[in-house]
Amino acid sequence: MAVDYTVIAVYLAGMLAMGWWGMRRARSKSEFLVAGRRLGPVMYSGTMAAIVLGGASTIGGVGLGYRYGLSGAWMVFTIGLGLLALSVFFSARIARLRVYTVSEMLDLRYGGRAGVISGVVMWAYTLMLAVTSTIAYATIFDVLFDMDRTLAIVLGGSIVVAYSTLGGMWSITLTDMVQFVVKTIGVLLLLLPIAVVKAGGFGEMRAKLPTAYFDPLGIGGETIFTYVLIYTFGMLIGQDIWQRVFTARGDRTAKWGGTVAGTYCLVYALAGAVIGTAAKVLYPDLASADTAFATIVKDELPVGVRGLVLAAALAAVMSTSSGALIACATVANNDIWSRLRGLVRPEGAERDEVRGNRLFILVMGVAVIVTAIALNNVVEALTVAYNLLVGGLLVPILGGLLWRRGTVQGALASVVAGGLAVVGLMAGYGILANEPVYYGLLASLAAYVVVSLATPATDPAVLAAWRERLAGRAPGAAAAPPVPAAR
């Protein structure tokens, strides 16, 4: 294992080094939070794929393949579909807004007053998303070093907090590119073919497993529908995803770079399911499906390769964790704290805000680590995050983009009705039930439509300013300074 430990140690040291390097570039609010809005298509595609394919997509995706066979790909597949939909239909307009948070978009569209409430819901989502990724460190470090759970969470979480705090989005972008490459090599090019060969090939897998393992819909229609509702729609509106869209240097980069990343997700989904299916052949009686990834890596891969694949698992967790962390801190600072203080920032004062945003990342990072230590169930935490996001914010966000008659009162009613319905129904039906997001979404939609129609239409001047902003012509939406693009 000495070689494997060396690979992991070099990888972790590299993450910290990139955080230090990123600190030298993050000298303004724009550079710190959205990498100066100048990522080219290569870096944009890699970092977008990295953030959406986290520990749940890697370890959880293999676990679903172990339990259901090829249809276990649906969870990650719906994530890819959501990213494709975002990129093709919405990303160009989102990038032209040149804002920092989803709540700022809602304020622009509805004329203000939606930011704090929507910010609280988005903050809860990003916090829980960061927590789920941080909990996953315990699984990986347990395989690597037989480490205590709390110590593993503190170690992994501290590394992510360190490089995120130092360089903001620049550090995260650089580390995500490395993580994207490591995941591609470790999971797609090494673990996938080795797992299939060790299992005897596809013919042997078919012979040893029930036919249901090769049924594309074997996981169940209701489960697939729920995945679409939570993950596909969740990709359309999450702050962690939008903040990456804001890093694109232009419309075409956001659209086509995101399309490439979404397509990559579809391939990754199938790969995880195949690896899990192979693990079922090799280890038919595992106590937990979620241990399939770690088991096949530990027992079947040669020295050195094993270290690289475990680094790939770490990369998957860290990319989602760092993206969720900076999103959580951005929302906490810009949408909640600054608004509650009544802070008004003059134009051109962005340079003075780097220190404040860096402090918020540090504080939110500590909160994430403490929360992760207190919680045990990754699936429940992830479900809470996406139920709040979809149930509370999907309707007012997509309504603002697609329906002219939506009003600020309708948006606020939608957020409150959907959020309260989701929380109440999770308490009644259970966190993992499907009903909370179904009925919460319906409550949110009903409140949005009824209240919007019952209240005066949005001021035409606000809508005119909104259209100008979407077209990239309004003040604050001007082109970025002519600096070299990051490819």
Coordinates of C-alpha atoms in Angstrom, one line a residue:
M1 CA 0.0 0.0 0.0
A2 CA 3.0 2.4 0.3
V3 CA 2.7 3.2 -3.4
D4 CA -1.0 3.9 -3.1
Y5 CA -0.4 6.1 -0.1
T6 CA 2.2 8.1 -2.0
V7 CA -0.2 8.6 -4.9
I8 CA -2.9 9.9 -2.5
A9 CA -0.4 12.1 -0.6
V10 CA 0.9 13.7 -3.8
Y11 CA -2.7 14.3 -5.0
L12 CA -3.7 16.0 -1.7
A13 CA -0.6 18.1 -1.7
G14 CA -1.3 19.2 -5.2
M15 CA -4.8 20.4 -4.3
L16 CA -3.3 22.7 -1.6
A17 CA -0.6 24.0 -3.9
M18 CA -3.3 25.0 -6.4
G19 CA -5.2 26.8 -3.7
W20 CA -2.1 28.8 -3.0
W21 CA -1.6 29.6 -6.7
G22 CA -5.2 30.6 -7.1
M23 CA -4.9 33.1 -4.2
R24 CA -2.5 35.1 -6.4
R25 CA -5.2 35.5 -9.2
A26 CA -8.3 36.1 -7.0
R27 CA -7.9 39.8 -6.5
S28 CA -11.4 41.0 -7.1
K29 CA -14.9 39.8 -6.3
S30 CA -15.4 38.7 -9.9
E31 CA -12.2 36.7 -9.9
F32 CA -12.8 35.2 -6.5
L33 CA -16.4 34.1 -7.0
V34 CA -16.7 33.4 -10.7
A35 CA -13.1 33.2 -12.0
G36 CA -13.3 36.5 -13.7
R37 CA -16.1 35.2 -16.0
R38 CA -13.5 34.2 -18.5
L39 CA -13.2 30.4 -18.6
G40 CA -12.9 28.9 -22.1
P41 CA -14.7 25.8 -23.4
V42 CA -12.1 23.2 -22.2
M43 CA -11.8 24.4 -18.6
Y44 CA -15.6 25.2 -18.4
S45 CA -16.5 21.7 -19.6
G46 CA -14.1 20.0 -17.3
T47 CA -15.1 21.9 -14.2
M48 CA -18.8 21.7 -14.9
A49 CA -18.5 17.9 -15.2
A50 CA -16.4 17.7 -12.1
I51 CA -18.9 19.6 -9.8
V52 CA -22.0 17.6 -10.8
L53 CA -20.2 14.2 -10.6
G54 CA -19.5 13.9 -6.9
G55 CA -19.2 11.2 -4.4
A56 CA -22.9 10.3 -4.8
S57 CA -22.5 9.9 -8.5
T58 CA -19.3 7.8 -8.1
I59 CA -19.7 5.7 -5.0
G60 CA -23.5 5.9 -5.0
G61 CA -23.7 5.2 -8.8
V62 CA -21.7 2.0 -8.4
G63 CA -23.9 1.0 -5.4
L64 CA -27.0 1.4 -7.5
G65 CA -25.5 -0.7 -10.2
Y66 CA -24.7 -3.4 -7.6
R67 CA -28.3 -3.3 -6.4
Y68 CA -30.2 -2.9 -9.7
G69 CA -27.8 -3.6 -12.6
L70 CA -27.7 -1.3 -15.6
S71 CA -30.8 0.6 -14.6
G72 CA -28.8 1.8 -11.6
A73 CA -27.4 4.4 -14.1
W74 CA -30.6 6.4 -14.0
M75 CA -29.7 8.6 -11.0
V76 CA -26.5 9.9 -12.6
F77 CA -28.2 9.8 -16.1
T78 CA -30.8 12.3 -15.0
I79 CA -28.1 14.6 -13.7
G80 CA -26.6 14.6 -17.1
L81 CA -30.0 15.2 -18.7
G82 CA -30.5 18.2 -16.4
L83 CA -27.1 19.6 -17.3
L84 CA -27.9 19.2 -21.0
A85 CA -31.2 21.0 -20.6
L86 CA -29.6 23.8 -18.7
S87 CA -26.9 24.2 -21.3
V88 CA -29.1 24.1 -24.4
F89 CA -32.1 26.1 -23.2
F90 CA -31.0 28.4 -20.4
S91 CA -27.3 28.8 -19.9
A92 CA -26.7 31.6 -22.5
R93 CA -29.4 33.8 -20.9
I94 CA -28.1 33.0 -17.4
A95 CA -24.5 33.9 -18.4
R96 CA -25.6 37.2 -19.9
L97 CA -27.2 38.3 -16.6
R98 CA -23.7 38.7 -15.0
V99 CA -24.9 38.3 -11.5
Y100 CA -23.4 36.2 -8.7
T101 CA -26.4 34.3 -7.2
V102 CA -29.8 32.9 -8.2
S103 CA -31.4 35.3 -5.7
E104 CA -29.9 38.3 -7.6
M105 CA -31.6 36.9 -10.7
L106 CA -34.9 36.8 -8.9
D107 CA -34.5 40.4 -7.7
L108 CA -33.8 41.5 -11.3
R109 CA -36.7 39.7 -12.7
Y110 CA -39.3 40.5 -10.1
G111 CA -38.1 44.0 -9.0
G112 CA -36.5 43.2 -5.7
R113 CA -37.7 41.8 -2.3
A114 CA -37.3 38.1 -3.2
G115 CA -33.7 37.8 -2.3
V116 CA -33.5 37.1 1.4
I117 CA -36.2 34.4 1.5
S118 CA -35.0 32.6 -1.6
G119 CA -31.5 33.0 -0.3
V120 CA -32.3 31.2 2.9
V121 CA -33.7 28.2 0.9
M122 CA -30.7 28.2 -1.4
W123 CA -28.3 28.4 1.5
A124 CA -29.9 25.4 3.2
Y125 CA -29.6 23.4 -0.1
T126 CA -26.0 24.3 -0.7
L127 CA -25.1 23.6 3.0
M128 CA -26.6 20.2 2.9
L129 CA -25.0 19.4 -0.4
A130 CA -21.6 20.3 1.0
V131 CA -22.3 18.2 4.1
T132 CA -23.2 15.1 2.0
S133 CA -19.9 15.4 0.2
T134 CA -17.9 15.9 3.4
I135 CA -19.5 12.8 5.0
A136 CA -18.3 10.7 2.1
Y137 CA -14.6 11.4 3.1
A138 CA -15.2 9.0 6.0
T139 CA -15.8 6.1 3.6
I140 CA -12.8 6.8 1.4
F141 CA -10.3 7.4 4.2
D142 CA -11.6 4.3 6.0
V143 CA -10.6 2.3 3.0
L144 CA -7.2 4.1 2.7
F145 CA -6.1 4.3 6.2
D146 CA -8.6 2.6 8.4
M147 CA -9.2 6.0 9.9
D148 CA -11.7 7.1 12.5
R149 CA -14.8 8.7 11.0
T150 CA -14.5 12.1 12.7
L151 CA -10.8 12.4 11.9
A152 CA -11.5 11.5 8.2
I153 CA -14.2 14.2 7.9
V154 CA -11.9 16.8 9.5
L155 CA -8.9 15.9 7.3
G156 CA -10.8 15.8 4.0
G157 CA -13.0 18.8 4.9
S158 CA -10.0 20.9 6.0
I159 CA -8.2 20.4 2.7
V160 CA -11.2 21.5 0.7
V161 CA -11.8 24.5 3.0
A162 CA -8.1 25.5 2.8
Y163 CA -7.8 25.7 -1.0
S164 CA -11.3 27.1 -1.4
T165 CA -10.6 29.9 1.1
L166 CA -7.3 30.8 -0.4
G167 CA -8.2 31.2 -4.0
G168 CA -12.0 31.0 -4.3
M169 CA -13.3 30.0 -7.7
W170 CA -9.9 30.1 -9.3
S171 CA -8.5 27.5 -6.9
I172 CA -11.6 25.4 -7.3
T173 CA -11.5 25.6 -11.1
L174 CA -7.9 24.5 -11.2
T175 CA -8.4 21.7 -8.7
D176 CA -11.6 20.6 -10.5
M177 CA -9.7 20.3 -13.8
V178 CA -7.2 18.0 -12.1
Q179 CA -10.1 16.1 -10.5
F180 CA -11.8 15.7 -13.8
V181 CA -8.7 14.2 -15.4
V182 CA -8.1 11.9 -12.4
K183 CA -11.8 10.7 -12.5
T184 CA -11.7 10.1 -16.2
I185 CA -8.5 8.0 -16.0
G186 CA -9.3 6.3 -12.7
V187 CA -13.0 5.4 -13.2
L188 CA -13.5 5.2 -17.0
L189 CA -10.2 4.1 -18.3
L190 CA -9.0 1.9 -15.5
L191 CA -11.7 0.7 -13.1
L192 CA -14.4 0.1 -15.8
P193 CA -12.4 -2.3 -18.0
I194 CA -10.7 -4.1 -15.1
A195 CA -14.0 -4.7 -13.3
V196 CA -15.6 -6.2 -16.5
V197 CA -12.6 -8.4 -17.2
K198 CA -12.4 -9.6 -13.6
A199 CA -16.1 -10.5 -13.7
G200 CA -15.5 -12.6 -16.8
G201 CA -16.8 -10.3 -19.4
F202 CA -20.4 -9.3 -20.3
G203 CA -21.3 -12.9 -21.3
E204 CA -20.3 -14.2 -17.9
M205 CA -22.1 -11.4 -16.2
R206 CA -25.3 -12.1 -18.1
A207 CA -25.0 -15.8 -17.2
K208 CA -24.6 -15.3 -13.5
L209 CA -27.1 -12.5 -12.8
P210 CA -30.9 -12.3 -13.2
T211 CA -32.2 -10.8 -16.4
A212 CA -33.6 -7.9 -14.4
Y213 CA -30.0 -6.6 -14.0
F214 CA -30.0 -5.9 -17.8
D215 CA -33.4 -4.3 -18.0
P216 CA -33.0 -0.6 -18.7
L217 CA -36.1 0.2 -16.6
G218 CA -35.5 -2.4 -13.9
I219 CA -35.1 0.2 -11.1
G220 CA -38.8 1.1 -11.6
G221 CA -40.7 3.8 -13.4
E222 CA -41.7 5.8 -10.2
T223 CA -38.0 5.9 -9.1
I224 CA -36.9 7.2 -12.5
F225 CA -39.7 9.8 -12.4
T226 CA -38.5 10.9 -9.0
Y227 CA -34.9 11.1 -10.2
V228 CA -36.0 13.3 -13.1
L229 CA -38.0 15.6 -10.8
I230 CA -35.3 16.0 -8.2
Y231 CA -32.0 15.8 -10.1
T232 CA -32.9 16.9 -13.7
F233 CA -34.8 19.9 -12.5
G234 CA -32.4 20.4 -9.6
M235 CA -29.6 20.9 -12.2
L236 CA -31.6 23.8 -13.7
I237 CA -31.7 26.0 -10.6
G238 CA -28.9 25.1 -8.1
Q239 CA -26.6 27.9 -7.0
D240 CA -23.6 25.6 -7.3
I241 CA -24.4 24.9 -11.0
W242 CA -25.3 28.5 -11.9
Q243 CA -22.2 29.8 -10.3
R244 CA -20.2 27.7 -12.8
V245 CA -22.3 29.1 -15.6
F246 CA -21.3 32.5 -14.5
T247 CA -17.6 31.6 -15.0
A248 CA -18.1 31.1 -18.8
R249 CA -16.5 33.8 -21.0
G250 CA -19.5 33.9 -23.4
D251 CA -22.8 32.5 -24.5
R252 CA -21.2 29.8 -26.8
T253 CA -18.9 28.6 -24.1
A254 CA -21.8 28.2 -21.6
K255 CA -24.0 26.4 -24.2
W256 CA -21.6 24.1 -25.9
G257 CA -19.2 23.6 -23.0
G258 CA -22.1 22.6 -20.8
T259 CA -23.4 20.2 -23.6
V260 CA -20.1 18.4 -23.6
A261 CA -20.1 18.1 -19.8
G262 CA -23.7 16.8 -19.9
T263 CA -22.8 14.2 -22.5
Y264 CA -19.8 13.1 -20.4
C265 CA -22.2 12.6 -17.4
L266 CA -24.3 10.2 -19.5
V267 CA -21.2 8.1 -20.2
Y268 CA -20.1 8.2 -16.5
A269 CA -23.6 7.1 -15.5
L270 CA -23.4 4.0 -17.6
A271 CA -19.8 3.3 -16.4
G272 CA -20.8 3.3 -12.8
A273 CA -23.7 1.0 -13.3
V274 CA -21.5 -1.5 -15.3
I275 CA -18.9 -1.4 -12.5
G276 CA -21.6 -2.1 -9.9
T277 CA -23.0 -4.9 -12.0
A278 CA -19.5 -6.5 -12.2
A279 CA -19.1 -6.1 -8.5
K280 CA -22.3 -8.1 -8.0
V281 CA -20.8 -11.0 -9.9
L282 CA -17.6 -10.8 -7.9
Y283 CA -19.1 -10.1 -4.5
P284 CA -22.8 -11.3 -4.5
D285 CA -23.3 -11.0 -0.7
L286 CA -22.0 -7.6 0.4
A287 CA -23.7 -6.3 3.5
S288 CA -24.2 -2.9 1.8
A289 CA -24.4 -1.9 -1.8
D290 CA -22.6 1.3 -1.1
T291 CA -19.4 -0.6 -0.2
A292 CA -19.2 -2.1 -3.7
F293 CA -17.0 0.6 -5.0
A294 CA -14.5 0.4 -2.2
T295 CA -14.5 -3.4 -2.2
I296 CA -13.7 -3.9 -5.8
V297 CA -11.0 -1.2 -5.7
K298 CA -9.4 -2.7 -2.7
D299 CA -9.5 -6.3 -3.7
E300 CA -9.2 -6.3 -7.5
L301 CA -6.9 -3.5 -8.6
P302 CA -3.1 -3.7 -8.6
V303 CA -0.8 -1.5 -6.4
G304 CA -0.5 2.0 -7.8
V305 CA -3.7 1.7 -9.9
R306 CA -5.6 1.2 -6.7
G307 CA -4.2 4.5 -5.4
L308 CA -5.1 6.3 -8.6
V309 CA -8.7 5.0 -8.5
L310 CA -9.1 5.9 -4.8
A311 CA -7.7 9.4 -5.7
A312 CA -10.5 9.5 -8.4
A313 CA -13.1 8.8 -5.7
L314 CA -11.5 11.6 -3.6
A315 CA -11.6 13.8 -6.6
A316 CA -15.3 13.2 -7.1
V317 CA -16.1 14.1 -3.5
M318 CA -13.8 17.1 -3.4
S319 CA -15.1 18.7 -6.6
T320 CA -18.7 18.6 -5.4
S321 CA -17.7 19.6 -1.9
S322 CA -15.7 22.7 -2.9
G323 CA -18.3 23.8 -5.4
A324 CA -21.1 23.5 -2.9
L325 CA -19.0 25.3 -0.3
I326 CA -18.3 28.4 -2.3
A327 CA -21.9 28.5 -3.4
C328 CA -23.0 28.2 0.2
A329 CA -20.7 31.0 1.3
T330 CA -21.6 33.2 -1.7
V331 CA -25.3 33.0 -0.8
A332 CA -24.8 33.5 2.9
N333 CA -22.7 36.6 2.3
N334 CA -24.4 38.2 -0.7
D335 CA -28.0 37.2 -0.3
I336 CA -28.5 37.0 3.4
W337 CA -25.9 38.7 5.5
S338 CA -25.4 41.8 3.3
R339 CA -29.1 42.3 2.7
L340 CA -30.0 41.9 6.4
R341 CA -27.4 44.5 7.2
G342 CA -28.8 46.8 4.5
L343 CA -25.3 47.0 3.0
V344 CA -25.2 48.9 -0.3
R345 CA -22.0 48.4 -2.4
P346 CA -21.0 51.2 -4.7
E347 CA -20.0 50.3 -8.3
G348 CA -16.3 49.5 -8.5
A349 CA -15.9 48.3 -4.9
E350 CA -15.6 44.7 -5.7
R351 CA -11.9 44.5 -4.8
D352 CA -12.7 45.3 -1.2
E353 CA -15.1 42.3 -1.0
V354 CA -12.6 39.5 -1.5
R355 CA -11.6 39.4 2.2
G356 CA -15.3 39.2 3.3
N357 CA -16.1 36.4 0.9
R358 CA -12.9 34.5 1.9
L359 CA -14.0 34.8 5.6
F360 CA -17.5 33.4 4.7
I361 CA -16.0 30.4 3.0
L362 CA -13.9 29.7 6.1
V363 CA -16.9 30.1 8.5
M364 CA -19.2 28.0 6.2
G365 CA -16.5 25.4 5.9
V366 CA -16.2 24.9 9.6
A367 CA -20.1 24.7 9.8
V368 CA -20.1 22.0 7.1
I369 CA -17.5 19.9 8.9
V370 CA -19.3 20.2 12.2
T371 CA -22.6 19.3 10.6
A372 CA -21.1 16.4 8.7
I373 CA -19.7 14.9 12.0
A374 CA -23.1 15.1 13.6
L375 CA -25.0 13.4 10.7
N376 CA -24.6 9.8 9.5
N377 CA -26.9 9.3 6.6
V378 CA -25.7 10.7 3.3
V379 CA -28.8 9.8 1.3
E380 CA -31.1 11.5 3.8
A381 CA -29.0 14.7 3.8
L382 CA -28.9 14.8 0.0
T383 CA -32.7 14.2 -0.2
V384 CA -33.4 17.1 2.1
A385 CA -31.2 19.3 0.0
Y386 CA -32.8 18.5 -3.3
N387 CA -36.4 18.5 -1.9
L388 CA -35.9 22.0 -0.5
L389 CA -34.3 23.2 -3.8
V390 CA -36.9 21.8 -6.2
G391 CA -39.9 22.2 -3.9
G392 CA -39.1 25.8 -2.9
L393 CA -37.3 27.4 -5.9
L394 CA -38.0 25.6 -9.1
V395 CA -41.3 27.3 -9.9
P396 CA -40.3 30.9 -9.2
I397 CA -37.0 30.6 -11.1
L398 CA -38.4 28.9 -14.2
G399 CA -41.5 30.9 -14.0
G400 CA -39.4 34.1 -14.0
L401 CA -37.6 32.9 -17.1
L402 CA -40.6 31.6 -19.0
W403 CA -43.8 33.5 -17.8
R404 CA -44.1 37.2 -18.1
R405 CA -47.1 37.5 -15.8
G406 CA -45.3 36.1 -12.7
T407 CA -45.0 38.7 -9.9
V408 CA -42.8 39.2 -6.9
Q409 CA -45.7 38.4 -4.6
G410 CA -46.3 35.1 -6.5
A411 CA -42.6 34.3 -6.3
L412 CA -42.5 34.8 -2.6
A413 CA -45.7 32.8 -2.0
S414 CA -44.3 30.0 -4.1
V415 CA -41.0 29.8 -2.2
V416 CA -42.9 29.8 1.2
A417 CA -45.6 27.4 0.2
G418 CA -43.3 25.0 -1.5
G419 CA -40.7 25.1 1.2
L420 CA -43.1 24.7 4.1
A421 CA -45.0 21.9 2.3
V422 CA -41.7 20.0 1.7
V423 CA -40.6 20.3 5.3
G424 CA -44.0 19.3 6.7
L425 CA -44.4 16.4 4.4
M426 CA -40.9 15.1 5.1
A427 CA -41.8 15.1 8.8
G428 CA -45.0 13.2 8.0
Y429 CA -44.1 10.8 5.3
G430 CA -40.4 10.4 6.1
I431 CA -37.3 12.0 4.5
L432 CA -36.9 9.4 1.8
A433 CA -40.5 9.4 0.7
N434 CA -41.5 10.6 -2.8
E435 CA -44.6 12.5 -1.7
P436 CA -42.8 15.6 -0.2
V437 CA -41.3 16.7 -3.4
Y438 CA -44.4 15.8 -5.5
Y439 CA -46.9 17.7 -3.3
G440 CA -44.4 20.5 -2.4
L441 CA -43.9 21.2 -6.1
L442 CA -47.7 21.3 -6.7
A443 CA -48.2 23.7 -3.7
S444 CA -45.4 25.9 -5.0
L445 CA -46.9 26.0 -8.5
A446 CA -50.4 26.7 -7.3
A447 CA -49.3 29.5 -5.0
Y448 CA -47.2 31.1 -7.8
V449 CA -50.0 31.1 -10.4
V450 CA -52.9 32.1 -8.1
V451 CA -51.0 34.9 -6.3
S452 CA -49.4 36.2 -9.5
L453 CA -52.8 36.5 -11.2
A454 CA -54.3 38.0 -8.1
T455 CA -51.7 40.8 -7.8
P456 CA -50.7 43.7 -10.1
A457 CA -48.4 42.7 -13.0
T458 CA -44.7 43.4 -12.7
D459 CA -43.8 47.0 -13.5
P460 CA -43.2 47.3 -17.2
A461 CA -39.9 49.2 -16.5
V462 CA -38.7 46.3 -14.4
L463 CA -39.5 43.9 -17.2
A464 CA -37.9 46.1 -19.8
A465 CA -34.7 46.3 -17.7
W466 CA -34.9 42.5 -17.3
R467 CA -35.0 42.0 -21.1
E468 CA -32.1 44.3 -21.6
R469 CA -30.1 42.4 -19.0
L470 CA -30.9 39.1 -20.6
A471 CA -29.7 40.5 -23.9
G472 CA -26.4 41.6 -22.3
R473 CA -27.0 45.3 -23.0
A474 CA -27.9 46.7 -19.6
P475 CA -25.5 48.4 -17.1
G476 CA -23.6 45.8 -15.1
A477 CA -23.9 43.3 -18.0
A478 CA -21.1 44.8 -20.0
A479 CA -18.4 42.6 -21.4
A480 CA -15.6 41.6 -19.1
P481 CA -12.2 43.4 -19.5
P482 CA -10.1 42.1 -22.3
V483 CA -8.0 39.6 -20.5
P484 CA -6.6 36.3 -21.8
A485 CA -9.3 33.5 -21.6
A486 CA -8.6 30.5 -19.6
R487 CA -8.8 27.4 -21.8

